[in-house]
């Protein structure tokens, strides 16, 4: 089955600096890669995702890049703010060619605790 | 109102007891999932269901069972709880036209 490795486990950055979290996956059939943010006492919430037919995707201060050949993908957060402090999880799954094509559940990385220092 | 609700939010029980965790969703989705979260281990898939007649085991299903009572309801049971089942449990749902999984707020289960 799929195995997802995530690094680092803890990341501390100064407010306003950039943060990068990296993940690798093992199953070449995986084609959907979401990133979730989990705040204390809450369930994970999707912040951005990417499909394998796209190399990069941006949404304001957040971007995700995917390298299918190397089987790794990364989350980039620019101009970090205190509210970015949380645990971030990467995940991978195999779905159909279109959204909702049949996700058999997500395989998650172990999480990164992002700390934004004032 | 929250799209995905879980009850109870916290539960303390004793070894050997049977316990049921419940999940309801109002998004009208057909797919529902149960995950377990342990500190430093991320989330692991226990069971998932694509509709009321379709139940599938995830990577860590041993010691757990599920029931899909209706499209909107998916329950997780521990027939005989043991201490290493102490964890956070999350329910999630997704639909046929999206890959996004929407998570509930979680149930913190402690087995003494």
mmCIF file with all atom_site columns, C-alpha atoms in Angstrom:
data_model
loop_
_atom_site.group_PDB
_atom_site.id
_atom_site.type_symbol
_atom_site.label_atom_id
_atom_site.label_alt_id
_atom_site.label_comp_id
_atom_site.label_asym_id
_atom_site.label_entity_id
_atom_site.label_seq_id
_atom_site.pdbx_PDB_ins_code
_atom_site.Cartn_x
_atom_site.Cartn_y
_atom_site.Cartn_z
_atom_site.occupancy
_atom_site.B_iso_or_equiv
_atom_site.pdbx_formal_charge
_atom_site.auth_seq_id
_atom_site.auth_comp_id
_atom_site.auth_asym_id
_atom_site.auth_atom_id
_atom_site.pdbx_PDB_model_num
ATOM 1   C CA . UNK A 1 1   ? 0.000   0.000  0.000   1.00 0.00 ? 1   UNK A CA 1
ATOM 2   C CA . UNK A 1 2   ? 0.853   3.665  -0.056  1.00 0.00 ? 2   UNK A CA 1
ATOM 3   C CA . UNK A 1 3   ? 3.395   5.129  2.369   1.00 0.00 ? 3   UNK A CA 1
ATOM 4   C CA . UNK A 1 4   ? 3.713   8.884  2.910   1.00 0.00 ? 4   UNK A CA 1
ATOM 5   C CA . UNK A 1 5   ? 6.727   10.421 4.653   1.00 0.00 ? 5   UNK A CA 1
ATOM 6   C CA . UNK A 1 6   ? 6.541   14.011 5.901   1.00 0.00 ? 6   UNK A CA 1
ATOM 7   C CA . UNK A 1 7   ? 9.348   16.354 7.051   1.00 0.00 ? 7   UNK A CA 1
ATOM 8   C CA . UNK A 1 8   ? 10.065  18.147 9.255   1.00 0.00 ? 8   UNK A CA 1
ATOM 9   C CA . UNK A 1 9   ? 7.996   17.088 12.258  1.00 0.00 ? 9   UNK A CA 1
ATOM 10  C CA . UNK A 1 10  ? 8.365   20.560 13.795  1.00 0.00 ? 10  UNK A CA 1
ATOM 11  C CA . UNK A 1 11  ? 9.104   23.827 11.982  1.00 0.00 ? 11  UNK A CA 1
ATOM 12  C CA . UNK A 1 12  ? 9.597   27.184 13.673  1.00 0.00 ? 12  UNK A CA 1
ATOM 13  C CA . UNK A 1 13  ? 9.785   30.332 11.532  1.00 0.00 ? 13  UNK A CA 1
ATOM 14  C CA . UNK A 1 14  ? 9.700   34.058 12.164  1.00 0.00 ? 14  UNK A CA 1
ATOM 15  C CA . UNK A 1 15  ? 6.496   35.860 11.336  1.00 0.00 ? 15  UNK A CA 1
ATOM 16  C CA . UNK A 1 16  ? 6.695   37.128 7.776   1.00 0.00 ? 16  UNK A CA 1
ATOM 17  C CA . UNK A 1 17  ? 9.165   34.453 6.641   1.00 0.00 ? 17  UNK A CA 1
ATOM 18  C CA . UNK A 1 18  ? 8.311   31.506 4.411   1.00 0.00 ? 18  UNK A CA 1
ATOM 19  C CA . UNK A 1 19  ? 7.683   27.919 5.511   1.00 0.00 ? 19  UNK A CA 1
ATOM 20  C CA . UNK A 1 20  ? 8.178   24.782 3.437   1.00 0.00 ? 20  UNK A CA 1
ATOM 21  C CA . UNK A 1 21  ? 6.944   21.305 4.340   1.00 0.00 ? 21  UNK A CA 1
ATOM 22  C CA . UNK A 1 22  ? 7.937   18.304 2.231   1.00 0.00 ? 22  UNK A CA 1
ATOM 23  C CA . UNK A 1 23  ? 6.348   14.918 1.612   1.00 0.00 ? 23  UNK A CA 1
ATOM 24  C CA . UNK A 1 24  ? 7.291   11.840 -0.366  1.00 0.00 ? 24  UNK A CA 1
ATOM 25  C CA . UNK A 1 25  ? 5.014   9.009  -1.445  1.00 0.00 ? 25  UNK A CA 1
ATOM 26  C CA . UNK A 1 26  ? 5.683   5.461  -2.572  1.00 0.00 ? 26  UNK A CA 1
ATOM 27  C CA . UNK A 1 27  ? 2.786   4.408  -4.835  1.00 0.00 ? 27  UNK A CA 1
ATOM 28  C CA . UNK A 1 28  ? 3.164   5.668  -8.392  1.00 0.00 ? 28  UNK A CA 1
ATOM 29  C CA . UNK A 1 29  ? -0.599  5.135  -8.869  1.00 0.00 ? 29  UNK A CA 1
ATOM 30  C CA . UNK A 1 30  ? -1.404  7.936  -6.396  1.00 0.00 ? 30  UNK A CA 1
ATOM 31  C CA . UNK A 1 31  ? -2.784  10.907 -8.261  1.00 0.00 ? 31  UNK A CA 1
ATOM 32  C CA . UNK A 1 32  ? -4.380  13.181 -5.663  1.00 0.00 ? 32  UNK A CA 1
ATOM 33  C CA . UNK A 1 33  ? -2.390  15.075 -3.007  1.00 0.00 ? 33  UNK A CA 1
ATOM 34  C CA . UNK A 1 34  ? -4.239  17.243 -0.472  1.00 0.00 ? 34  UNK A CA 1
ATOM 35  C CA . UNK A 1 35  ? -2.853  19.275 2.403   1.00 0.00 ? 35  UNK A CA 1
ATOM 36  C CA . UNK A 1 36  ? -4.805  19.629 5.625   1.00 0.00 ? 36  UNK A CA 1
ATOM 37  C CA . UNK A 1 37  ? -4.448  22.094 8.485   1.00 0.00 ? 37  UNK A CA 1
ATOM 38  C CA . UNK A 1 38  ? -5.452  21.009 11.972  1.00 0.00 ? 38  UNK A CA 1
ATOM 39  C CA . UNK A 1 39  ? -5.924  23.519 14.744  1.00 0.00 ? 39  UNK A CA 1
ATOM 40  C CA . UNK A 1 40  ? -6.034  22.495 18.375  1.00 0.00 ? 40  UNK A CA 1
ATOM 41  C CA . UNK A 1 41  ? -9.254  20.695 19.265  1.00 0.00 ? 41  UNK A CA 1
ATOM 42  C CA . UNK A 1 42  ? -10.536 20.613 15.702  1.00 0.00 ? 42  UNK A CA 1
ATOM 43  C CA . UNK A 1 43  ? -10.683 18.214 12.809  1.00 0.00 ? 43  UNK A CA 1
ATOM 44  C CA . UNK A 1 44  ? -8.368  18.593 9.803   1.00 0.00 ? 44  UNK A CA 1
ATOM 45  C CA . UNK A 1 45  ? -9.445  21.127 7.189   1.00 0.00 ? 45  UNK A CA 1
ATOM 46  C CA . UNK A 1 46  ? -8.379  21.105 3.548   1.00 0.00 ? 46  UNK A CA 1
ATOM 47  C CA . UNK A 1 47  ? -6.243  24.107 2.597   1.00 0.00 ? 47  UNK A CA 1
ATOM 48  C CA . UNK A 1 48  ? -5.048  23.159 -0.882  1.00 0.00 ? 48  UNK A CA 1
ATOM 49  C CA . UNK A 1 49  ? -4.817  20.092 -3.103  1.00 0.00 ? 49  UNK A CA 1
ATOM 50  C CA . UNK A 1 50  ? -3.200  19.087 -6.366  1.00 0.00 ? 50  UNK A CA 1
ATOM 51  C CA . UNK A 1 51  ? -3.765  16.371 -8.946  1.00 0.00 ? 51  UNK A CA 1
ATOM 52  C CA . UNK A 1 52  ? -0.994  14.562 -10.720 1.00 0.00 ? 52  UNK A CA 1
ATOM 53  C CA . UNK A 1 53  ? -1.656  16.265 -14.058 1.00 0.00 ? 53  UNK A CA 1
ATOM 54  C CA . UNK A 1 54  ? -0.571  19.602 -12.556 1.00 0.00 ? 54  UNK A CA 1
ATOM 55  C CA . UNK A 1 55  ? 2.914   20.580 -11.358 1.00 0.00 ? 55  UNK A CA 1
ATOM 56  C CA . UNK A 1 56  ? 2.033   23.578 -9.200  1.00 0.00 ? 56  UNK A CA 1
ATOM 57  C CA . UNK A 1 57  ? -1.002  25.245 -7.707  1.00 0.00 ? 57  UNK A CA 1
ATOM 58  C CA . UNK A 1 58  ? -1.325  28.526 -5.801  1.00 0.00 ? 58  UNK A CA 1
ATOM 59  C CA . UNK A 1 59  ? -3.959  30.050 -3.576  1.00 0.00 ? 59  UNK A CA 1
ATOM 60  C CA . UNK A 1 60  ? -2.940  33.445 -2.194  1.00 0.00 ? 60  UNK A CA 1
ATOM 61  C CA . UNK A 1 61  ? -0.066  32.795 0.273   1.00 0.00 ? 61  UNK A CA 1
ATOM 62  C CA . UNK A 1 62  ? -0.189  29.018 -0.121  1.00 0.00 ? 62  UNK A CA 1
ATOM 63  C CA . UNK A 1 63  ? 1.274   26.944 -2.924  1.00 0.00 ? 63  UNK A CA 1
ATOM 64  C CA . UNK A 1 64  ? 1.846   23.261 -3.564  1.00 0.00 ? 64  UNK A CA 1
ATOM 65  C CA . UNK A 1 65  ? 4.355   21.750 -5.955  1.00 0.00 ? 65  UNK A CA 1
ATOM 66  C CA . UNK A 1 66  ? 4.440   18.182 -7.246  1.00 0.00 ? 66  UNK A CA 1
ATOM 67  C CA . UNK A 1 67  ? 7.304   16.207 -8.775  1.00 0.00 ? 67  UNK A CA 1
ATOM 68  C CA . UNK A 1 68  ? 5.837   12.939 -10.064 1.00 0.00 ? 68  UNK A CA 1
ATOM 69  C CA . UNK A 1 69  ? 9.173   11.557 -11.193 1.00 0.00 ? 69  UNK A CA 1
ATOM 70  C CA . UNK A 1 70  ? 10.700  11.933 -7.752  1.00 0.00 ? 70  UNK A CA 1
ATOM 71  C CA . UNK A 1 71  ? 7.382   11.167 -6.012  1.00 0.00 ? 71  UNK A CA 1
ATOM 72  C CA . UNK A 1 72  ? 7.490   14.200 -3.776  1.00 0.00 ? 72  UNK A CA 1
ATOM 73  C CA . UNK A 1 73  ? 5.290   17.208 -3.151  1.00 0.00 ? 73  UNK A CA 1
ATOM 74  C CA . UNK A 1 74  ? 5.722   20.291 -1.007  1.00 0.00 ? 74  UNK A CA 1
ATOM 75  C CA . UNK A 1 75  ? 3.634   22.940 0.723   1.00 0.00 ? 75  UNK A CA 1
ATOM 76  C CA . UNK A 1 76  ? 4.899   26.522 0.616   1.00 0.00 ? 76  UNK A CA 1
ATOM 77  C CA . UNK A 1 77  ? 3.479   29.240 2.855   1.00 0.00 ? 77  UNK A CA 1
ATOM 78  C CA . UNK A 1 78  ? 4.740   32.767 2.259   1.00 0.00 ? 78  UNK A CA 1
ATOM 79  C CA . UNK A 1 79  ? 4.485   35.830 4.526   1.00 0.00 ? 79  UNK A CA 1
ATOM 80  C CA . UNK A 1 80  ? 3.600   33.655 7.486   1.00 0.00 ? 80  UNK A CA 1
ATOM 81  C CA . UNK A 1 81  ? 1.192   35.013 10.094  1.00 0.00 ? 81  UNK A CA 1
ATOM 82  C CA . UNK A 1 82  ? 0.420   33.930 13.685  1.00 0.00 ? 82  UNK A CA 1
ATOM 83  C CA . UNK A 1 83  ? -2.805  32.269 12.553  1.00 0.00 ? 83  UNK A CA 1
ATOM 84  C CA . UNK A 1 84  ? -0.751  29.916 10.382  1.00 0.00 ? 84  UNK A CA 1
ATOM 85  C CA . UNK A 1 85  ? 0.434   28.161 13.560  1.00 0.00 ? 85  UNK A CA 1
ATOM 86  C CA . UNK A 1 86  ? -1.087  24.655 13.458  1.00 0.00 ? 86  UNK A CA 1
ATOM 87  C CA . UNK A 1 87  ? -0.331  21.057 12.532  1.00 0.00 ? 87  UNK A CA 1
ATOM 88  C CA . UNK A 1 88  ? -0.180  20.424 8.781   1.00 0.00 ? 88  UNK A CA 1
ATOM 89  C CA . UNK A 1 89  ? -0.712  17.032 7.173   1.00 0.00 ? 89  UNK A CA 1
ATOM 90  C CA . UNK A 1 90  ? 0.027   15.929 3.656   1.00 0.00 ? 90  UNK A CA 1
ATOM 91  C CA . UNK A 1 91  ? -1.862  12.987 2.176   1.00 0.00 ? 91  UNK A CA 1
ATOM 92  C CA . UNK A 1 92  ? -2.064  10.896 -0.969  1.00 0.00 ? 92  UNK A CA 1
ATOM 93  C CA . UNK A 1 93  ? -4.712  8.788  -2.607  1.00 0.00 ? 93  UNK A CA 1
ATOM 94  C CA . UNK A 1 94  ? -5.736  7.210  -5.877  1.00 0.00 ? 94  UNK A CA 1
ATOM 95  C CA . UNK A 1 95  ? -8.867  8.621  -7.426  1.00 0.00 ? 95  UNK A CA 1
ATOM 96  C CA . UNK A 1 96  ? -10.501 8.601  -10.812 1.00 0.00 ? 96  UNK A CA 1
ATOM 97  C CA . UNK A 1 97  ? -9.633  11.037 -13.576 1.00 0.00 ? 97  UNK A CA 1
ATOM 98  C CA . UNK A 1 98  ? -12.239 13.509 -12.404 1.00 0.00 ? 98  UNK A CA 1
ATOM 99  C CA . UNK A 1 99  ? -12.985 14.909 -8.925  1.00 0.00 ? 99  UNK A CA 1
ATOM 100 C CA . UNK A 1 100 ? -14.942 12.421 -6.876  1.00 0.00 ? 100 UNK A CA 1
ATOM 101 C CA . UNK A 1 101 ? -13.888 9.514  -9.090  1.00 0.00 ? 101 UNK A CA 1
ATOM 102 C CA . UNK A 1 102 ? -13.541 7.175  -6.131  1.00 0.00 ? 102 UNK A CA 1
ATOM 103 C CA . UNK A 1 103 ? -11.175 7.901  -3.270  1.00 0.00 ? 103 UNK A CA 1
ATOM 104 C CA . UNK A 1 104 ? -10.486 4.800  -1.179  1.00 0.00 ? 104 UNK A CA 1
ATOM 105 C CA . UNK A 1 105 ? -9.482  6.935  1.760   1.00 0.00 ? 105 UNK A CA 1
ATOM 106 C CA . UNK A 1 106 ? -6.384  9.046  2.275   1.00 0.00 ? 106 UNK A CA 1
ATOM 107 C CA . UNK A 1 107 ? -2.926  7.961  3.424   1.00 0.00 ? 107 UNK A CA 1
ATOM 108 C CA . UNK A 1 108 ? -1.561  10.700 5.656   1.00 0.00 ? 108 UNK A CA 1
ATOM 109 C CA . UNK A 1 109 ? 1.915   11.806 6.605   1.00 0.00 ? 109 UNK A CA 1
ATOM 110 C CA . UNK A 1 110 ? 2.669   12.076 10.310  1.00 0.00 ? 110 UNK A CA 1
ATOM 111 C CA . UNK A 1 111 ? 2.208   15.825 10.437  1.00 0.00 ? 111 UNK A CA 1
ATOM 112 C CA . UNK A 1 112 ? 4.295   18.974 10.864  1.00 0.00 ? 112 UNK A CA 1
ATOM 113 C CA . UNK A 1 113 ? 3.816   21.275 13.821  1.00 0.00 ? 113 UNK A CA 1
ATOM 114 C CA . UNK A 1 114 ? 4.333   24.774 12.381  1.00 0.00 ? 114 UNK A CA 1
ATOM 115 C CA . UNK A 1 115 ? 5.165   27.457 14.927  1.00 0.00 ? 115 UNK A CA 1
ATOM 116 C CA . UNK A 1 116 ? 5.153   31.102 13.877  1.00 0.00 ? 116 UNK A CA 1
ATOM 117 C CA . UNK A 1 117 ? 7.410   33.169 16.151  1.00 0.00 ? 117 UNK A CA 1
ATOM 118 C CA . UNK A 1 118 ? 6.329   36.813 16.643  1.00 0.00 ? 118 UNK A CA 1
ATOM 119 C CA . UNK B 2 1   ? -24.467 24.238 11.978  1.00 0.00 ? 1   UNK B CA 1
ATOM 120 C CA . UNK B 2 2   ? -21.556 21.914 11.411  1.00 0.00 ? 2   UNK B CA 1
ATOM 121 C CA . UNK B 2 3   ? -21.648 19.741 8.311   1.00 0.00 ? 3   UNK B CA 1
ATOM 122 C CA . UNK B 2 4   ? -20.175 16.724 10.120  1.00 0.00 ? 4   UNK B CA 1
ATOM 123 C CA . UNK B 2 5   ? -21.028 16.012 13.741  1.00 0.00 ? 5   UNK B CA 1
ATOM 124 C CA . UNK B 2 6   ? -19.604 13.386 16.053  1.00 0.00 ? 6   UNK B CA 1
ATOM 125 C CA . UNK B 2 7   ? -20.940 12.121 19.362  1.00 0.00 ? 7   UNK B CA 1
ATOM 126 C CA . UNK B 2 8   ? -19.730 11.871 21.998  1.00 0.00 ? 8   UNK B CA 1
ATOM 127 C CA . UNK B 2 9   ? -16.895 14.429 21.873  1.00 0.00 ? 9   UNK B CA 1
ATOM 128 C CA . UNK B 2 10  ? -15.145 12.839 24.820  1.00 0.00 ? 10  UNK B CA 1
ATOM 129 C CA . UNK B 2 11  ? -15.508 9.389  26.323  1.00 0.00 ? 11  UNK B CA 1
ATOM 130 C CA . UNK B 2 12  ? -13.721 7.523  29.084  1.00 0.00 ? 12  UNK B CA 1
ATOM 131 C CA . UNK B 2 13  ? -14.386 3.811  29.319  1.00 0.00 ? 13  UNK B CA 1
ATOM 132 C CA . UNK B 2 14  ? -12.901 0.683  30.840  1.00 0.00 ? 14  UNK B CA 1
ATOM 133 C CA . UNK B 2 15  ? -11.137 -2.269 29.263  1.00 0.00 ? 15  UNK B CA 1
ATOM 134 C CA . UNK B 2 16  ? -13.586 -4.826 27.903  1.00 0.00 ? 16  UNK B CA 1
ATOM 135 C CA . UNK B 2 17  ? -16.518 -2.450 27.481  1.00 0.00 ? 17  UNK B CA 1
ATOM 136 C CA . UNK B 2 18  ? -18.398 -2.092 24.218  1.00 0.00 ? 18  UNK B CA 1
ATOM 137 C CA . UNK B 2 19  ? -18.537 1.450  22.900  1.00 0.00 ? 19  UNK B CA 1
ATOM 138 C CA . UNK B 2 20  ? -20.074 3.122  19.877  1.00 0.00 ? 20  UNK B CA 1
ATOM 139 C CA . UNK B 2 21  ? -18.990 6.380  18.279  1.00 0.00 ? 21  UNK B CA 1
ATOM 140 C CA . UNK B 2 22  ? -21.505 8.082  16.027  1.00 0.00 ? 22  UNK B CA 1
ATOM 141 C CA . UNK B 2 23  ? -21.130 10.326 13.012  1.00 0.00 ? 23  UNK B CA 1
ATOM 142 C CA . UNK B 2 24  ? -23.725 12.281 11.061  1.00 0.00 ? 24  UNK B CA 1
ATOM 143 C CA . UNK B 2 25  ? -23.313 14.511 8.013   1.00 0.00 ? 25  UNK B CA 1
ATOM 144 C CA . UNK B 2 26  ? -25.619 17.007 6.375   1.00 0.00 ? 26  UNK B CA 1
ATOM 145 C CA . UNK B 2 27  ? -23.654 17.476 3.136   1.00 0.00 ? 27  UNK B CA 1
ATOM 146 C CA . UNK B 2 28  ? -25.661 14.845 1.278   1.00 0.00 ? 28  UNK B CA 1
ATOM 147 C CA . UNK B 2 29  ? -22.488 12.915 0.471   1.00 0.00 ? 29  UNK B CA 1
ATOM 148 C CA . UNK B 2 30  ? -22.454 9.184  -0.140  1.00 0.00 ? 30  UNK B CA 1
ATOM 149 C CA . UNK B 2 31  ? -18.922 8.398  1.060   1.00 0.00 ? 31  UNK B CA 1
ATOM 150 C CA . UNK B 2 32  ? -17.963 8.271  4.716   1.00 0.00 ? 32  UNK B CA 1
ATOM 151 C CA . UNK B 2 33  ? -14.752 7.372  6.535   1.00 0.00 ? 33  UNK B CA 1
ATOM 152 C CA . UNK B 2 34  ? -13.437 6.664  10.022  1.00 0.00 ? 34  UNK B CA 1
ATOM 153 C CA . UNK B 2 35  ? -9.853  7.612  10.916  1.00 0.00 ? 35  UNK B CA 1
ATOM 154 C CA . UNK B 2 36  ? -7.825  7.228  14.076  1.00 0.00 ? 36  UNK B CA 1
ATOM 155 C CA . UNK B 2 37  ? -5.226  9.804  15.144  1.00 0.00 ? 37  UNK B CA 1
ATOM 156 C CA . UNK B 2 38  ? -2.413  9.026  17.558  1.00 0.00 ? 38  UNK B CA 1
ATOM 157 C CA . UNK B 2 39  ? 0.189   11.602 18.645  1.00 0.00 ? 39  UNK B CA 1
ATOM 158 C CA . UNK B 2 40  ? 3.028   11.687 16.120  1.00 0.00 ? 40  UNK B CA 1
ATOM 159 C CA . UNK B 2 41  ? 1.391   9.145  13.811  1.00 0.00 ? 41  UNK B CA 1
ATOM 160 C CA . UNK B 2 42  ? -0.953  11.205 11.678  1.00 0.00 ? 42  UNK B CA 1
ATOM 161 C CA . UNK B 2 43  ? -4.347  9.785  10.755  1.00 0.00 ? 43  UNK B CA 1
ATOM 162 C CA . UNK B 2 44  ? -4.894  6.145  9.858   1.00 0.00 ? 44  UNK B CA 1
ATOM 163 C CA . UNK B 2 45  ? -7.927  4.806  7.986   1.00 0.00 ? 45  UNK B CA 1
ATOM 164 C CA . UNK B 2 46  ? -10.069 2.321  9.930   1.00 0.00 ? 46  UNK B CA 1
ATOM 165 C CA . UNK B 2 47  ? -13.114 1.752  7.674   1.00 0.00 ? 47  UNK B CA 1
ATOM 166 C CA . UNK B 2 48  ? -14.837 3.467  4.794   1.00 0.00 ? 48  UNK B CA 1
ATOM 167 C CA . UNK B 2 49  ? -18.184 3.211  3.058   1.00 0.00 ? 49  UNK B CA 1
ATOM 168 C CA . UNK B 2 50  ? -19.258 4.323  -0.413  1.00 0.00 ? 50  UNK B CA 1
ATOM 169 C CA . UNK B 2 51  ? -22.962 3.793  0.293   1.00 0.00 ? 51  UNK B CA 1
ATOM 170 C CA . UNK B 2 52  ? -25.214 2.014  2.769   1.00 0.00 ? 52  UNK B CA 1
ATOM 171 C CA . UNK B 2 53  ? -24.503 -1.383 1.184   1.00 0.00 ? 53  UNK B CA 1
ATOM 172 C CA . UNK B 2 54  ? -20.772 -0.905 0.736   1.00 0.00 ? 54  UNK B CA 1
ATOM 173 C CA . UNK B 2 55  ? -18.354 -1.259 3.687   1.00 0.00 ? 55  UNK B CA 1
ATOM 174 C CA . UNK B 2 56  ? -14.595 -1.569 3.249   1.00 0.00 ? 56  UNK B CA 1
ATOM 175 C CA . UNK B 2 57  ? -11.744 -2.209 5.680   1.00 0.00 ? 57  UNK B CA 1
ATOM 176 C CA . UNK B 2 58  ? -8.968  0.312  5.970   1.00 0.00 ? 58  UNK B CA 1
ATOM 177 C CA . UNK B 2 59  ? -5.397  -0.226 7.100   1.00 0.00 ? 59  UNK B CA 1
ATOM 178 C CA . UNK B 2 60  ? -6.169  -0.706 10.827  1.00 0.00 ? 60  UNK B CA 1
ATOM 179 C CA . UNK B 2 61  ? -9.628  -2.346 11.039  1.00 0.00 ? 61  UNK B CA 1
ATOM 180 C CA . UNK B 2 62  ? -8.782  -5.066 13.591  1.00 0.00 ? 62  UNK B CA 1
ATOM 181 C CA . UNK B 2 63  ? -10.751 -4.574 16.821  1.00 0.00 ? 63  UNK B CA 1
ATOM 182 C CA . UNK B 2 64  ? -13.301 -2.262 15.158  1.00 0.00 ? 64  UNK B CA 1
ATOM 183 C CA . UNK B 2 65  ? -16.605 -2.682 13.338  1.00 0.00 ? 65  UNK B CA 1
ATOM 184 C CA . UNK B 2 66  ? -18.868 -0.185 11.581  1.00 0.00 ? 66  UNK B CA 1
ATOM 185 C CA . UNK B 2 67  ? -22.501 0.261  10.652  1.00 0.00 ? 67  UNK B CA 1
ATOM 186 C CA . UNK B 2 68  ? -23.893 2.502  7.906   1.00 0.00 ? 68  UNK B CA 1
ATOM 187 C CA . UNK B 2 69  ? -27.425 3.031  9.136   1.00 0.00 ? 69  UNK B CA 1
ATOM 188 C CA . UNK B 2 70  ? -28.324 5.581  6.467   1.00 0.00 ? 70  UNK B CA 1
ATOM 189 C CA . UNK B 2 71  ? -26.575 7.725  3.899   1.00 0.00 ? 71  UNK B CA 1
ATOM 190 C CA . UNK B 2 72  ? -26.014 10.380 6.543   1.00 0.00 ? 72  UNK B CA 1
ATOM 191 C CA . UNK B 2 73  ? -24.971 8.152  9.460   1.00 0.00 ? 73  UNK B CA 1
ATOM 192 C CA . UNK B 2 74  ? -21.863 6.017  9.970   1.00 0.00 ? 74  UNK B CA 1
ATOM 193 C CA . UNK B 2 75  ? -21.071 4.479  13.371  1.00 0.00 ? 75  UNK B CA 1
ATOM 194 C CA . UNK B 2 76  ? -17.848 2.972  14.666  1.00 0.00 ? 76  UNK B CA 1
ATOM 195 C CA . UNK B 2 77  ? -17.924 0.287  17.366  1.00 0.00 ? 77  UNK B CA 1
ATOM 196 C CA . UNK B 2 78  ? -15.292 -1.154 19.638  1.00 0.00 ? 78  UNK B CA 1
ATOM 197 C CA . UNK B 2 79  ? -16.702 -4.525 20.731  1.00 0.00 ? 79  UNK B CA 1
ATOM 198 C CA . UNK B 2 80  ? -14.270 -4.952 23.613  1.00 0.00 ? 80  UNK B CA 1
ATOM 199 C CA . UNK B 2 81  ? -12.202 -1.832 24.200  1.00 0.00 ? 81  UNK B CA 1
ATOM 200 C CA . UNK B 2 82  ? -8.511  -2.115 25.086  1.00 0.00 ? 82  UNK B CA 1
ATOM 201 C CA . UNK B 2 83  ? -6.108  0.597  26.326  1.00 0.00 ? 83  UNK B CA 1
ATOM 202 C CA . UNK B 2 84  ? -4.179  0.864  23.041  1.00 0.00 ? 84  UNK B CA 1
ATOM 203 C CA . UNK B 2 85  ? -7.400  2.028  21.376  1.00 0.00 ? 85  UNK B CA 1
ATOM 204 C CA . UNK B 2 86  ? -7.059  5.272  23.323  1.00 0.00 ? 86  UNK B CA 1
ATOM 205 C CA . UNK B 2 87  ? -6.893  7.892  20.570  1.00 0.00 ? 87  UNK B CA 1
ATOM 206 C CA . UNK B 2 88  ? -8.677  10.667 18.719  1.00 0.00 ? 88  UNK B CA 1
ATOM 207 C CA . UNK B 2 89  ? -11.247 9.373  16.245  1.00 0.00 ? 89  UNK B CA 1
ATOM 208 C CA . UNK B 2 90  ? -12.365 11.380 13.214  1.00 0.00 ? 90  UNK B CA 1
ATOM 209 C CA . UNK B 2 91  ? -15.219 10.842 10.843  1.00 0.00 ? 91  UNK B CA 1
ATOM 210 C CA . UNK B 2 92  ? -15.038 12.309 7.330   1.00 0.00 ? 92  UNK B CA 1
ATOM 211 C CA . UNK B 2 93  ? -17.223 12.483 4.257   1.00 0.00 ? 93  UNK B CA 1
ATOM 212 C CA . UNK B 2 94  ? -16.830 13.224 0.574   1.00 0.00 ? 94  UNK B CA 1
ATOM 213 C CA . UNK B 2 95  ? -19.094 13.173 -2.452  1.00 0.00 ? 95  UNK B CA 1
ATOM 214 C CA . UNK B 2 96  ? -19.169 11.948 -6.030  1.00 0.00 ? 96  UNK B CA 1
ATOM 215 C CA . UNK B 2 97  ? -18.235 15.337 -7.461  1.00 0.00 ? 97  UNK B CA 1
ATOM 216 C CA . UNK B 2 98  ? -15.375 16.258 -5.168  1.00 0.00 ? 98  UNK B CA 1
ATOM 217 C CA . UNK B 2 99  ? -12.198 14.800 -3.701  1.00 0.00 ? 99  UNK B CA 1
ATOM 218 C CA . UNK B 2 100 ? -12.293 17.022 -0.622  1.00 0.00 ? 100 UNK B CA 1
ATOM 219 C CA . UNK B 2 101 ? -12.842 15.117 2.591   1.00 0.00 ? 101 UNK B CA 1
ATOM 220 C CA . UNK B 2 102 ? -14.742 17.072 5.237   1.00 0.00 ? 102 UNK B CA 1
ATOM 221 C CA . UNK B 2 103 ? -13.839 16.080 8.767   1.00 0.00 ? 103 UNK B CA 1
ATOM 222 C CA . UNK B 2 104 ? -15.858 16.150 11.958  1.00 0.00 ? 104 UNK B CA 1
ATOM 223 C CA . UNK B 2 105 ? -14.524 17.685 15.188  1.00 0.00 ? 105 UNK B CA 1
ATOM 224 C CA . UNK B 2 106 ? -13.334 14.336 16.553  1.00 0.00 ? 106 UNK B CA 1
ATOM 225 C CA . UNK B 2 107 ? -14.049 12.094 19.536  1.00 0.00 ? 107 UNK B CA 1
ATOM 226 C CA . UNK B 2 108 ? -11.390 11.750 22.210  1.00 0.00 ? 108 UNK B CA 1
ATOM 227 C CA . UNK B 2 109 ? -11.590 8.181  23.548  1.00 0.00 ? 109 UNK B CA 1
ATOM 228 C CA . UNK B 2 110 ? -9.737  7.010  26.647  1.00 0.00 ? 110 UNK B CA 1
ATOM 229 C CA . UNK B 2 111 ? -9.721  3.327  27.576  1.00 0.00 ? 111 UNK B CA 1
ATOM 230 C CA . UNK B 2 112 ? -8.564  2.657  31.114  1.00 0.00 ? 112 UNK B CA 1
#
